[in-house]
Tab-separated table of C-alpha atoms in Angstrom:
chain	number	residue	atom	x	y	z
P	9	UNK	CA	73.460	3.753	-129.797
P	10	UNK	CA	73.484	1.754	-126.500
P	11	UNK	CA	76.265	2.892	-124.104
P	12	UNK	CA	76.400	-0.354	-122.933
P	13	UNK	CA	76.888	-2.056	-126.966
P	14	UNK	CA	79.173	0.916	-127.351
P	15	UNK	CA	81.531	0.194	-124.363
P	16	UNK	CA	81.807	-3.928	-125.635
P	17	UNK	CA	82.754	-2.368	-128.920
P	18	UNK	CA	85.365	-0.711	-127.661
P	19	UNK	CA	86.600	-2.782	-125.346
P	20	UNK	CA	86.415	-5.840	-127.930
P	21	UNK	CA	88.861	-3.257	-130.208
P	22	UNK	CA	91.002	-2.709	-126.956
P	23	UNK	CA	91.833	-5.882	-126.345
P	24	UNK	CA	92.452	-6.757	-129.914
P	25	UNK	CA	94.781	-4.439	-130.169
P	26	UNK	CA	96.325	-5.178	-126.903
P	27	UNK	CA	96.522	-8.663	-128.234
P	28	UNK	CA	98.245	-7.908	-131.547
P	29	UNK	CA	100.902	-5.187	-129.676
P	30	UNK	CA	101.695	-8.801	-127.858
P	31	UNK	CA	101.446	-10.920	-131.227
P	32	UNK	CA	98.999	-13.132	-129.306
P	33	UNK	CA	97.093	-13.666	-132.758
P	34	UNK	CA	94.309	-16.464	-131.080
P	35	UNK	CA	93.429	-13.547	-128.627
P	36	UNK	CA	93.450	-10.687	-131.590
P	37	UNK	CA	91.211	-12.994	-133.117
P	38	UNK	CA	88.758	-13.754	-130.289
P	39	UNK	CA	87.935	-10.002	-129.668
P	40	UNK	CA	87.722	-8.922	-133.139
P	41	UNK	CA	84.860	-11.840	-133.542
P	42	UNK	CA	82.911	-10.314	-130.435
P	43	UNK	CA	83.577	-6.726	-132.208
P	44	UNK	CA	82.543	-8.377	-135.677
P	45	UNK	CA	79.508	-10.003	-134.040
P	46	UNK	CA	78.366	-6.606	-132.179
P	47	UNK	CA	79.066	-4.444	-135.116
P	48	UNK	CA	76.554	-6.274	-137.538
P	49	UNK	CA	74.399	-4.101	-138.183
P	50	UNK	CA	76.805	-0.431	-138.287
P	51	UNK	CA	78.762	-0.599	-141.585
P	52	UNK	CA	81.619	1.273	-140.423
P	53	UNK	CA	82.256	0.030	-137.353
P	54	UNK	CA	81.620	-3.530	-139.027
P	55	UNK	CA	84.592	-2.579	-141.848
P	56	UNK	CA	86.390	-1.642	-139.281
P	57	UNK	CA	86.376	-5.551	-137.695
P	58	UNK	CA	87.052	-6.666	-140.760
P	59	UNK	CA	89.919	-4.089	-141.381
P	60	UNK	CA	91.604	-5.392	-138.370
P	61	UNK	CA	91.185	-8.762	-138.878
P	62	UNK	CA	93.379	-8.086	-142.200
P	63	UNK	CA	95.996	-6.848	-140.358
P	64	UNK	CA	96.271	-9.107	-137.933
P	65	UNK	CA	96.303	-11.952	-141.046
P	66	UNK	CA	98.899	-9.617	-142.320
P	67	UNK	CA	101.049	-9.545	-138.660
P	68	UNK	CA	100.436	-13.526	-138.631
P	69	UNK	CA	101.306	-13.982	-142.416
P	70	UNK	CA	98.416	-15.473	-143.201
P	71	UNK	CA	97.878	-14.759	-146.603
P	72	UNK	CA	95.005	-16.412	-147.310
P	73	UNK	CA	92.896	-14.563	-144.391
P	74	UNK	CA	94.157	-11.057	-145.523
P	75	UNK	CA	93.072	-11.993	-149.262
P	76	UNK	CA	89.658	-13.043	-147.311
P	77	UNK	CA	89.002	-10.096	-145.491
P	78	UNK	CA	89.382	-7.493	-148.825
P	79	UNK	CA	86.242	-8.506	-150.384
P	80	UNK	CA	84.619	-8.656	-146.666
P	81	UNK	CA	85.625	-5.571	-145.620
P	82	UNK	CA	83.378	-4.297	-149.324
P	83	UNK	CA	80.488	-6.012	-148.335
P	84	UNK	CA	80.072	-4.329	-144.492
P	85	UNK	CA	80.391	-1.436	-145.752
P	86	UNK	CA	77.444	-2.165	-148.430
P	87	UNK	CA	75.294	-4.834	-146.690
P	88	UNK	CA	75.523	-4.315	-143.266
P	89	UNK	CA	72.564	-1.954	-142.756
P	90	UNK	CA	70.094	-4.116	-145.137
P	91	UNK	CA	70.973	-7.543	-144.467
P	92	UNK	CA	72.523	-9.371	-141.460
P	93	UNK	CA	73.299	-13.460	-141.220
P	94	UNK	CA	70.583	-14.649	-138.691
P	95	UNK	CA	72.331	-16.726	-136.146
């Protein structure tokens, strides 16, 4: 992989966690859509955005986002190598 994708992936994670240590949920949620975004096309790491966006749904009671993100975090992990959303 790119050092340069890898080191926005994990600074993207970084900050979201950063962000949900403060409870700043708008700035959780910024960086994990960057991570989300840059991890498109690796179903793991792509979960993983999705994984995190559950729990910060879960830290903002949002219930509706963490039901959401369960069927989400599925599909990564099955169609993130063969299809991608263009745009």
């Amino acid at each position: 992989m790119n050092t340069r994708l890898q080191q926005a992936i994990d600074q993207a994670f970084a900050e979201a966690r950063t962000a949900m240590q403060l409870r700043d949920i708008a700035v959780a949620y910024r960086w994990l859509e960057r991570a989300h975004v840059l991890t498109q096309r690796m179903p793991l790491a792509h979960a993983k955005a999705h994984w995190w966006m559950l729990r910060v749904g879960w830290l903002d009671r949002d219930w509706r986002e963490v039901a959401g993100q369960v069927p989400r975090i599925f599909a990564a992990l099955v169609f993130s190598r063969i299809w991608v959303p263009v745009g």
